[in-house]
N, CA, C and O atoms as a MOPAC input file, in Angstrom:
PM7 MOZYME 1SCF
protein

 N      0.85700 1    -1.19400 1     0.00000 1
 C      0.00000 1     0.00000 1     0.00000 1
 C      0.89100 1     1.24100 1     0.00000 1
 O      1.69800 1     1.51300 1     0.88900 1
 N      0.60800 1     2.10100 1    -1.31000 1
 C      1.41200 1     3.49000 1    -0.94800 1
 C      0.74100 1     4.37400 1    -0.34500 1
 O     -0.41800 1     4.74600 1    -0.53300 1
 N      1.74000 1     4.80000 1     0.61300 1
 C      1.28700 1     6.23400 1     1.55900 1
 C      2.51900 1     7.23200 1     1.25200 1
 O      3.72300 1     6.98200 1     1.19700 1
 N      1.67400 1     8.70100 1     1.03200 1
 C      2.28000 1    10.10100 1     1.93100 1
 C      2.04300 1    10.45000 1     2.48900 1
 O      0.93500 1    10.98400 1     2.43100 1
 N      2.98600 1    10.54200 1     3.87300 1
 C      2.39100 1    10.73400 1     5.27900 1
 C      3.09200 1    12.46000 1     4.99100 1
 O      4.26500 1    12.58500 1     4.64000 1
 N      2.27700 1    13.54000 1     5.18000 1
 C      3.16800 1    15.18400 1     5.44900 1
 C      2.93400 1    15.49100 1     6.96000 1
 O      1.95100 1    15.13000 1     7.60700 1
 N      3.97800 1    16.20600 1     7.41200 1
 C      4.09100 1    17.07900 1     8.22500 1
 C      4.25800 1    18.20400 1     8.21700 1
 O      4.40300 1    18.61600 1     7.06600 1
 N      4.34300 1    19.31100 1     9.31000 1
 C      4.50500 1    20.11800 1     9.07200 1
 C      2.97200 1    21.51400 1     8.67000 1
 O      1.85800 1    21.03700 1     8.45800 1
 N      3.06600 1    22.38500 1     8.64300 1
 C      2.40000 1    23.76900 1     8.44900 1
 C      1.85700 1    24.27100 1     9.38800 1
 O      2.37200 1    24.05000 1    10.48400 1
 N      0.69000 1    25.08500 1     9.33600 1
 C      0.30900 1    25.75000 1    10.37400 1
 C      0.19100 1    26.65500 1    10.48400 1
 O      0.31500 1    27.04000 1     9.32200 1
 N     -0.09000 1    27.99200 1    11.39000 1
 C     -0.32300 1    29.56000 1    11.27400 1
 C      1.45300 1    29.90200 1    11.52400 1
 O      2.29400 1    29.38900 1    12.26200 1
 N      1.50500 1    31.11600 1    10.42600 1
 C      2.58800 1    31.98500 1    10.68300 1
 C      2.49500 1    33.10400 1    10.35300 1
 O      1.60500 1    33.33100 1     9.53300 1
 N      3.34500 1    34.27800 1    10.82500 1
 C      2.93900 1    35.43900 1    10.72600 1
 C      3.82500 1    35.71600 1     9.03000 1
 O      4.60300 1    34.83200 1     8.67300 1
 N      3.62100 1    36.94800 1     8.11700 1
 C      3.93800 1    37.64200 1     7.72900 1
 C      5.08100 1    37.51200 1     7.31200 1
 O      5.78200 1    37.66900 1     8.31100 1
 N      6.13100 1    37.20300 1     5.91700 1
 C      7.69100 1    37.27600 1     6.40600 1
 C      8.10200 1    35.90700 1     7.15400 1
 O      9.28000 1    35.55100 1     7.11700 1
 N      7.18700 1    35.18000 1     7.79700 1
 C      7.95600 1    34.13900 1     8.36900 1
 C      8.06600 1    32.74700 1     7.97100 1
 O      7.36800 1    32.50700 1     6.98500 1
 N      8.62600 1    31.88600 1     8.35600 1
 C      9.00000 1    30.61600 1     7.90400 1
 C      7.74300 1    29.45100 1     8.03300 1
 O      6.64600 1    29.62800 1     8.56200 1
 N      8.24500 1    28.23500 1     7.39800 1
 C      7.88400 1    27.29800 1     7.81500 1
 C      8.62200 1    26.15300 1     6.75200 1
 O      9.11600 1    26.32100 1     5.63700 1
 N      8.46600 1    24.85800 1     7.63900 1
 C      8.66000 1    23.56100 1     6.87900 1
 C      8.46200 1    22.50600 1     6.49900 1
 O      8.77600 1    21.53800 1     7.19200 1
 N      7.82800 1    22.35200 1     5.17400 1
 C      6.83300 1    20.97900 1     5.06600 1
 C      7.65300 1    19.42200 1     4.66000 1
 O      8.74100 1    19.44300 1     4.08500 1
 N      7.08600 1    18.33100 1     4.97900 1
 C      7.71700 1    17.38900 1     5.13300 1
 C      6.95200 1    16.48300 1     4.74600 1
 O      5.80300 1    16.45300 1     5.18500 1
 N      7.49600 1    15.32100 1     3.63600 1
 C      6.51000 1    14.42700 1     3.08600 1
 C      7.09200 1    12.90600 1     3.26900 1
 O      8.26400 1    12.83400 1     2.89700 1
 N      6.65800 1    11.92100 1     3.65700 1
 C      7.44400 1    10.66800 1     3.81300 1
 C      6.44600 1     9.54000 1     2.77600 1
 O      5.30100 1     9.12300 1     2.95000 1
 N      7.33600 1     9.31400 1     1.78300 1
 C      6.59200 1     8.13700 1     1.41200 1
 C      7.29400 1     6.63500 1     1.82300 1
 O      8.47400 1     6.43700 1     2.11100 1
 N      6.13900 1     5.60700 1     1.75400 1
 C      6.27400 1     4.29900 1     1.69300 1
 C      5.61000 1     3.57400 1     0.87800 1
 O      4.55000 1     4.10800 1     0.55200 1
 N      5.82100 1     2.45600 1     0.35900 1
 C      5.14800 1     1.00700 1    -0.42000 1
 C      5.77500 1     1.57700 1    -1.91400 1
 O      5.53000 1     0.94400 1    -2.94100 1
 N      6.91900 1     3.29800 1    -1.96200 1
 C      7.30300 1     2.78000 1    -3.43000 1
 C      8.73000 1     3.16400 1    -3.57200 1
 O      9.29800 1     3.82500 1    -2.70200 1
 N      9.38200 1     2.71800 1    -4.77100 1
 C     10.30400 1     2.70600 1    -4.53300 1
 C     11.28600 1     4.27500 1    -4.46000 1
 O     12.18500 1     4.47300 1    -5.27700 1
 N     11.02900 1     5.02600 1    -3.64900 1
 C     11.38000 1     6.34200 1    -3.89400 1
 C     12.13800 1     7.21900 1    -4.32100 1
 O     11.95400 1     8.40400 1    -4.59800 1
 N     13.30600 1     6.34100 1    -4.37200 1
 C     14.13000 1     7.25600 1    -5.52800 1
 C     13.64500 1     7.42300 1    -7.39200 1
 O     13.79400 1     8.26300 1    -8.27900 1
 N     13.04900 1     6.13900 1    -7.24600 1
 C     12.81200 1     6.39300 1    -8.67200 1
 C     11.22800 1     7.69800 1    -9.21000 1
 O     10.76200 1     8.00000 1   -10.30900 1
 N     11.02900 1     7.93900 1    -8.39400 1
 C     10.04400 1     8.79100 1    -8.71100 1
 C     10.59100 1    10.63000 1    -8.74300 1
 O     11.40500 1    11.30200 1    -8.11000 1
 N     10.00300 1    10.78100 1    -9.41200 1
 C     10.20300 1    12.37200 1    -9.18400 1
 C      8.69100 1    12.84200 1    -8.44400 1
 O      7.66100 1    12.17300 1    -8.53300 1
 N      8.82500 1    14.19400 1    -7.67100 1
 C      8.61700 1    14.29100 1    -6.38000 1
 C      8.19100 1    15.85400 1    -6.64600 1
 O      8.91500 1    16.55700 1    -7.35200 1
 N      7.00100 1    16.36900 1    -6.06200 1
 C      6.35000 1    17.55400 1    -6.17300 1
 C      5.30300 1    17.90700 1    -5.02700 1
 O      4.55000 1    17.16400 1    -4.39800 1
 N      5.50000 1    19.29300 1    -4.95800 1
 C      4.53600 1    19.92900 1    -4.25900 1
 C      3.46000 1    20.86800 1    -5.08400 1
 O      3.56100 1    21.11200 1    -6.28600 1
 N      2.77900 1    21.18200 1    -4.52300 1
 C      0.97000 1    21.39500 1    -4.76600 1
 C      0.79900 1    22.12000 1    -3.94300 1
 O      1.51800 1    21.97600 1    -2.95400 1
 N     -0.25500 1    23.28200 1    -3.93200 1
 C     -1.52700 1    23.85300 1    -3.15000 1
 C     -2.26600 1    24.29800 1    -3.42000 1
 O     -1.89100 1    25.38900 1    -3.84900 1
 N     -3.19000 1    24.21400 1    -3.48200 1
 C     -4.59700 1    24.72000 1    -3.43500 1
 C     -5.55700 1    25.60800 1    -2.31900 1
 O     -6.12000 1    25.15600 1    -1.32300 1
 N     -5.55300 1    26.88700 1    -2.77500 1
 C     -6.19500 1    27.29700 1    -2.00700 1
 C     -7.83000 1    27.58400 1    -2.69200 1
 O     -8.23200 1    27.49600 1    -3.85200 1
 N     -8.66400 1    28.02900 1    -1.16000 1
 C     -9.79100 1    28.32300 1    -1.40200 1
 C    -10.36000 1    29.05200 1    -2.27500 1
 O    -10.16000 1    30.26300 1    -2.36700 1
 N    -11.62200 1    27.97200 1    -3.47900 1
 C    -11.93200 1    28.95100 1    -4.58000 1
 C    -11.23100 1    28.89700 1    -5.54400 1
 O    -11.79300 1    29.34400 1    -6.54400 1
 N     -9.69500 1    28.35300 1    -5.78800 1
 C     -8.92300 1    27.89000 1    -6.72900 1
 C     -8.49100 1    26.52800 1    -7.21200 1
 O     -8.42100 1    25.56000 1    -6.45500 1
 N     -8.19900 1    26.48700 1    -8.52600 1
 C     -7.69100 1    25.15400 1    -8.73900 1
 C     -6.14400 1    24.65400 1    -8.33000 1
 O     -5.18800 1    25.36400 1    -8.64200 1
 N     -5.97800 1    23.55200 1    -7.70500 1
 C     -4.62000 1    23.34000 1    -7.41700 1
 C     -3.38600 1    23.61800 1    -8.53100 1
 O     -3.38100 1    23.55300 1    -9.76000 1
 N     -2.72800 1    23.83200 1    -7.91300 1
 C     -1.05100 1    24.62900 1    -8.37000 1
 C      0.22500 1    24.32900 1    -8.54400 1
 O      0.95600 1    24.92400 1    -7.75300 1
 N      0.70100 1    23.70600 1    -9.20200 1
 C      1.92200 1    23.39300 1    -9.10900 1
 C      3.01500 1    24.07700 1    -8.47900 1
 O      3.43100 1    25.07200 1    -9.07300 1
 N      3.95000 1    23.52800 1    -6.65400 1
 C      4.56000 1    24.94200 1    -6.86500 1
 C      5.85200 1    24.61300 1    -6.72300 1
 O      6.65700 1    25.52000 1    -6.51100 1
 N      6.35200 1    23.07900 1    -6.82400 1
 C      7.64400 1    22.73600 1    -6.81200 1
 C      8.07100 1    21.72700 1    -7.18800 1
 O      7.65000 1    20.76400 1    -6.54700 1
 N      8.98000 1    21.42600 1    -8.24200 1
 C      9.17800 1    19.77100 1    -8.69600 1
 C     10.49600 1    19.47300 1    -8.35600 1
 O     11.22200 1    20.45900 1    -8.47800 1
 N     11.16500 1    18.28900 1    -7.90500 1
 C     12.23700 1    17.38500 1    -7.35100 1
 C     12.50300 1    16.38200 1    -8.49300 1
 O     11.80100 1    15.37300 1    -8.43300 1
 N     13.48500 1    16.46300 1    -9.65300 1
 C     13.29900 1    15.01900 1    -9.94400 1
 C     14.21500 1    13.93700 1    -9.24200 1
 O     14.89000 1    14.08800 1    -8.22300 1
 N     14.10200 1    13.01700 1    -9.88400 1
 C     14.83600 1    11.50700 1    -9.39100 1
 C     16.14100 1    12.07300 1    -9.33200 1
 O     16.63800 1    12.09300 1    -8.20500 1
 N     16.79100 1    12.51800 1   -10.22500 1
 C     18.13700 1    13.30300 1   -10.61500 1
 C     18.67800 1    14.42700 1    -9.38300 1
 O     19.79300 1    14.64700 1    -8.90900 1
 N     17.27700 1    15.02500 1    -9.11500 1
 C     17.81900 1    15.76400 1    -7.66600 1
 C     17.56700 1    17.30200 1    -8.74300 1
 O     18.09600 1    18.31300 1    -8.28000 1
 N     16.86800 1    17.45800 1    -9.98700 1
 C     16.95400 1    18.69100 1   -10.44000 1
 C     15.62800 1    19.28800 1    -9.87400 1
 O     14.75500 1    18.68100 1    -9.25400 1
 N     15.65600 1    20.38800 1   -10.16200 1
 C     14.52000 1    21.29700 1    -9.42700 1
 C     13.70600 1    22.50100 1   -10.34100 1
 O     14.37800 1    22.96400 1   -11.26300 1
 N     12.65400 1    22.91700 1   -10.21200 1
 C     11.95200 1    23.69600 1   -10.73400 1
 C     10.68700 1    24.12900 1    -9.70700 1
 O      9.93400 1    23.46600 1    -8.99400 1
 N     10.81400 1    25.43700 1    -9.95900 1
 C      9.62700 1    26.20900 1    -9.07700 1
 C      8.84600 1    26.88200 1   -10.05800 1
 O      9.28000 1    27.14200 1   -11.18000 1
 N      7.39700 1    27.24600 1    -9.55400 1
 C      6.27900 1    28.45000 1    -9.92400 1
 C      7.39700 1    29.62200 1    -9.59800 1
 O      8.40600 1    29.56800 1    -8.89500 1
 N      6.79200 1    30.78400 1   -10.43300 1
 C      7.37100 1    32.06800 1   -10.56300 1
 C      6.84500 1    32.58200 1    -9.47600 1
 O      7.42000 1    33.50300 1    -8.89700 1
 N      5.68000 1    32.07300 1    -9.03100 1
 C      5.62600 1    32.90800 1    -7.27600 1
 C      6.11700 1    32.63300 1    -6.45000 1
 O      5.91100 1    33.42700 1    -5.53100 1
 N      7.14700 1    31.34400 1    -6.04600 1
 C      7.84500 1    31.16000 1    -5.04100 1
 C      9.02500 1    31.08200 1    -4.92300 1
 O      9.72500 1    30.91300 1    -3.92500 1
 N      9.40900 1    31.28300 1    -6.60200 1
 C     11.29800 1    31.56100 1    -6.92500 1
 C     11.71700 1    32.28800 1    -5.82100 1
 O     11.13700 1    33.27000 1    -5.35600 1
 N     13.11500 1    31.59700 1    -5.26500 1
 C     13.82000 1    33.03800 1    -4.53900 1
 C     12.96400 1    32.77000 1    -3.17300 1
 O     13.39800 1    33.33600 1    -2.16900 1
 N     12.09000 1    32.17100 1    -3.06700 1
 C     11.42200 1    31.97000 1    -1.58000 1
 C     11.27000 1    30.52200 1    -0.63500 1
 O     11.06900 1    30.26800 1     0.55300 1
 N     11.46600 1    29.83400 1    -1.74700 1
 C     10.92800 1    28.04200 1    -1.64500 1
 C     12.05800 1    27.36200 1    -1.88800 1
 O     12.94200 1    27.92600 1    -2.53200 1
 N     12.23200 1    26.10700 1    -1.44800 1
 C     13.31500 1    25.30600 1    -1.62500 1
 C     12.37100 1    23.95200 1    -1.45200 1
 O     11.44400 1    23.81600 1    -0.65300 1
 N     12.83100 1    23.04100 1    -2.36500 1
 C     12.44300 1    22.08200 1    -2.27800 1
 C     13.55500 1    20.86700 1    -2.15500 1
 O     14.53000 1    20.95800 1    -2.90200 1
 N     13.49200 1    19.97700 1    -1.45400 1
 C     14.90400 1    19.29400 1    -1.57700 1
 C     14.31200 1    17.74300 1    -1.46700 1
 O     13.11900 1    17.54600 1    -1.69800 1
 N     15.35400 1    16.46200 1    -1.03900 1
 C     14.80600 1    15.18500 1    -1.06600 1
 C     16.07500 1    14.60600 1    -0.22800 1
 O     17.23500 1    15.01600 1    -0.28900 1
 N     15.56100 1    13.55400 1     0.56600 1
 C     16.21500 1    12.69100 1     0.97800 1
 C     16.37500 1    11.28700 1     0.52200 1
 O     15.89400 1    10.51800 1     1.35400 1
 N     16.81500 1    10.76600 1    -0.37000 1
 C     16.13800 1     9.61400 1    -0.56900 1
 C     16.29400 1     8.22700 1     0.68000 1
 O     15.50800 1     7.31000 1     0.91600 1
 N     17.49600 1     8.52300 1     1.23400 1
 C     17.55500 1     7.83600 1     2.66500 1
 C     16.58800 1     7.44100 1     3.65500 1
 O     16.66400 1     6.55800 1     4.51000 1
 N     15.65800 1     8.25900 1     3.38400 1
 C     14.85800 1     9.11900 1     4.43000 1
 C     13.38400 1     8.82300 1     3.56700 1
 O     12.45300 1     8.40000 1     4.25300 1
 N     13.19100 1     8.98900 1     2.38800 1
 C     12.29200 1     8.65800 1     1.51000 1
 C     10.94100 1    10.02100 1     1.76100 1
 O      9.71400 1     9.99100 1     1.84800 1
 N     11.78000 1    10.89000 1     1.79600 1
 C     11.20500 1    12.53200 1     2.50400 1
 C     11.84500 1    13.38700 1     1.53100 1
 O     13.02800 1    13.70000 1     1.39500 1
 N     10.52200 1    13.78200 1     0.70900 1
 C     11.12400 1    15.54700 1     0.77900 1
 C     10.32300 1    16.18600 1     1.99200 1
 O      9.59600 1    15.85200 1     2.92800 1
 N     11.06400 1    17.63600 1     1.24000 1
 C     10.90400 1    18.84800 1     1.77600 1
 C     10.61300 1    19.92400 1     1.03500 1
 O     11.04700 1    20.13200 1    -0.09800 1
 N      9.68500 1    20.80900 1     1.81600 1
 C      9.45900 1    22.04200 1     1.65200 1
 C      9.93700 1    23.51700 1     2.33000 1
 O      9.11900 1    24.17300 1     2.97500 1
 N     11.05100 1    23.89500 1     2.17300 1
 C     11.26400 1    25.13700 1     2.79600 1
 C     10.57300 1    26.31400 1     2.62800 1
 O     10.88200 1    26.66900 1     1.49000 1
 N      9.72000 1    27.23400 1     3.15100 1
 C      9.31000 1    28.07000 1     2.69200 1
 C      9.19300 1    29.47800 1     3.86100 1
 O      8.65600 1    29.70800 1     4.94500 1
 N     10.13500 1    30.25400 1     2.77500 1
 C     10.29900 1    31.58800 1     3.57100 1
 C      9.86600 1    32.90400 1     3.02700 1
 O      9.47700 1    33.12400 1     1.88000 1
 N      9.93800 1    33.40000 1     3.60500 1
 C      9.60000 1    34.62500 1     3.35800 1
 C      7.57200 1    34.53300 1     2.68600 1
 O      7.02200 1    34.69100 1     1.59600 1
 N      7.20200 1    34.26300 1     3.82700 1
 C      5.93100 1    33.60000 1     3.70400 1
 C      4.56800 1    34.75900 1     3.51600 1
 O      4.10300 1    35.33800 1     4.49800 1
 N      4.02700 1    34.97900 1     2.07800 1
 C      3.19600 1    36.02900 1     2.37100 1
 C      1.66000 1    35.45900 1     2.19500 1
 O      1.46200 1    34.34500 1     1.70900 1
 N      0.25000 1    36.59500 1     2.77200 1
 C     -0.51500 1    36.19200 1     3.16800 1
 C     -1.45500 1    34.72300 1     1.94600 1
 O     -2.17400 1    33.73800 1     2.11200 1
 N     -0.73700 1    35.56800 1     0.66100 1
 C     -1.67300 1    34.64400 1    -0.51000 1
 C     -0.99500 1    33.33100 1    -0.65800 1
 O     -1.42500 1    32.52700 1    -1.48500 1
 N      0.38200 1    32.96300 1     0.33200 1
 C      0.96600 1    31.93400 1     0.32200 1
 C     -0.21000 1    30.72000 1     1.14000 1
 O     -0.03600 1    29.50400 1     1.05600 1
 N     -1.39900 1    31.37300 1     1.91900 1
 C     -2.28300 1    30.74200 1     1.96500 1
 C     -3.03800 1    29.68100 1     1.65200 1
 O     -4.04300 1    30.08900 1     1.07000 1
 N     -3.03800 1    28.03400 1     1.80200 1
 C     -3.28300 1    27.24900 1     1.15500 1
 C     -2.88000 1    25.92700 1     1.73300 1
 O     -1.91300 1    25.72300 1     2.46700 1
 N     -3.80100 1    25.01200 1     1.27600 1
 C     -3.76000 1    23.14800 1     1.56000 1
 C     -2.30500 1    22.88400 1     0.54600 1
 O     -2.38300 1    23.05600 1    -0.67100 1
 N     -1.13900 1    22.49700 1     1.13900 1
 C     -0.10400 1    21.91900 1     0.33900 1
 C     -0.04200 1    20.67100 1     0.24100 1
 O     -0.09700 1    20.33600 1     1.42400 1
 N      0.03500 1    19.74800 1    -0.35100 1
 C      0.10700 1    18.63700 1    -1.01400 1
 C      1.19700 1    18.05100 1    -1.82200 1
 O      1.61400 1    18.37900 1    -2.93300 1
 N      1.51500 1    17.23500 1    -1.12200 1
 C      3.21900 1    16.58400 1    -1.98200 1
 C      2.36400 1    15.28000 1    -2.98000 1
 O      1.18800 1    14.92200 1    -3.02100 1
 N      3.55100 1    14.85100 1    -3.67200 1
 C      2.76700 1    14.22600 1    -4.85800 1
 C      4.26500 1    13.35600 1    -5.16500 1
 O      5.37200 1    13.89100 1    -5.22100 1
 N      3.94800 1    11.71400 1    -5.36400 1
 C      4.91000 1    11.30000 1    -6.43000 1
 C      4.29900 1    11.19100 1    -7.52800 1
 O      3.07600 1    11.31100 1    -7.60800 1
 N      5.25500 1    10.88600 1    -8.77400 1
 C      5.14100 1    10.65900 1    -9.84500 1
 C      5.70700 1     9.89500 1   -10.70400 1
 O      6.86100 1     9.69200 1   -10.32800 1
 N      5.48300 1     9.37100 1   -11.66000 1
 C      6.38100 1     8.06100 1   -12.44200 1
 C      5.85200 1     6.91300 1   -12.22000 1
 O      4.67300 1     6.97900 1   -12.57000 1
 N      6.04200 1     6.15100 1   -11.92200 1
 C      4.98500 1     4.57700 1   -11.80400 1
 C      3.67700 1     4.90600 1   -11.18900 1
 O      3.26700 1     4.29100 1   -10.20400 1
 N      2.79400 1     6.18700 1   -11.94400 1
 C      1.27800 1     6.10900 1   -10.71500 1
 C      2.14300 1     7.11600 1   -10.42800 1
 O      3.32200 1     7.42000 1   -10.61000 1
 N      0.57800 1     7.77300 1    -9.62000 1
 C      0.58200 1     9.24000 1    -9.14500 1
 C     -0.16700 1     8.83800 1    -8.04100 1
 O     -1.23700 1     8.23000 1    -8.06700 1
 N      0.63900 1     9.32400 1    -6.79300 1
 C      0.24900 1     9.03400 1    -5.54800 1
 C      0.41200 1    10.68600 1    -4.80500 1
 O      1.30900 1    11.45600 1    -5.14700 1
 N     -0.80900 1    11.08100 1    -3.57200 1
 C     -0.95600 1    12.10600 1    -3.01900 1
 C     -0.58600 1    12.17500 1    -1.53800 1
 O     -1.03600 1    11.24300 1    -0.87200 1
 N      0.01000 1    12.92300 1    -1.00200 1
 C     -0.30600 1    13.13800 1     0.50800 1
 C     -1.48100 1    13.34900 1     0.81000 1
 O     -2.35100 1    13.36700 1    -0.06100 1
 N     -1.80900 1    13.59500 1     2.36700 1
 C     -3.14300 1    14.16000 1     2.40500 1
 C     -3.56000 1    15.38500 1     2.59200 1
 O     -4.75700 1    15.62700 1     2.75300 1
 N     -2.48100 1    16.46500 1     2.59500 1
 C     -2.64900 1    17.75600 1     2.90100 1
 C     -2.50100 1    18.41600 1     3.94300 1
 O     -3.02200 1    17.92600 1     4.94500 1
 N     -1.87300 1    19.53300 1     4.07800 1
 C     -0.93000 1    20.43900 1     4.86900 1
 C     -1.86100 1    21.55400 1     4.92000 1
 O     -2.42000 1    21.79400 1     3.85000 1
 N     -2.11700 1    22.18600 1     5.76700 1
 C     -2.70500 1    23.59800 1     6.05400 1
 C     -1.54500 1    24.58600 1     6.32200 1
 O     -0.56100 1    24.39700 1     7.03700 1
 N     -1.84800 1    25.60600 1     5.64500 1
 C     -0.60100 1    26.69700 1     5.47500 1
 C     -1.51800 1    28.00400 1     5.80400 1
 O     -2.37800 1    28.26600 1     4.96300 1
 N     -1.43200 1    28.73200 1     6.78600 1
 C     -2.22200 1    30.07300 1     6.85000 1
 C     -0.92700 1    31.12700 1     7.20200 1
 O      0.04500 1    30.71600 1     7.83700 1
 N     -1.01100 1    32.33100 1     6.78800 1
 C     -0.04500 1    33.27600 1     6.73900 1
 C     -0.75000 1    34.14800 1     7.10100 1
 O     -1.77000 1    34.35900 1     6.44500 1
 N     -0.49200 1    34.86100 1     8.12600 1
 C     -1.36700 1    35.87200 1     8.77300 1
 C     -0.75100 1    37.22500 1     8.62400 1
 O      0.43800 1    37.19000 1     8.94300 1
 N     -1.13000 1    38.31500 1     8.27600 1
 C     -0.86700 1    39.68100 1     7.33200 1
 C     -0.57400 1    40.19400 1     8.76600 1
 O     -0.24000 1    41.36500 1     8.94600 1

């Protein structure tokens, strides 16, 4: 059975941090490439960070310069760094593999308070 278990989010003020955390099991995790998601209220979900197998990276133009996404494969965890946190950063985040099947976490609450 595959699972993404996330951790991580929560209320933060303005400017401030936080760090999301995704653990998969039942696949084989290096071979997948590895992404984050959010969706906020009233919108369609978003692509806002991709990891591949390779370890290369790509962000949305709204979180360049703010977001880091990284991977452990040891660990079978990425990550989400996210700083400099503003209020429309607002939103359910969602990690995602990809490549054999598309498997979801269950979602992260992210509120950024102005």
């Amino acid at each position: 059975q595959v699972q993404l278990v996330q951790s991580g989010g929560g209320l933060v003020q303005f400017g401030g941090s936080l760090r999301l955390s995704c653990t998969a099991s039942g696949i084989t995790f290096y071979a997948y490439n590895m992404y984050w998601y959010r969706q906020a209220p009233g919108h369609d979900r978003e692509m806002v960070a991709q990891i591949t197998r390779d370890g290369d990276t790509n962000y949305a133009d709204f979180v360049k310069g703010r977001f880091a996404i990284s991977r452990d494969n040891g660990k079978d965890t990425i990550y989400l760094q996210m700083d400099d946190l503003r209020p429309e950063d607002t939103a359910v985040y969602y990690c995602r593999a990809g490549g054999y099947g598309s498997f979801w976490g269950q979602g992260a609450q992210v509120t950024v308070a102005s």
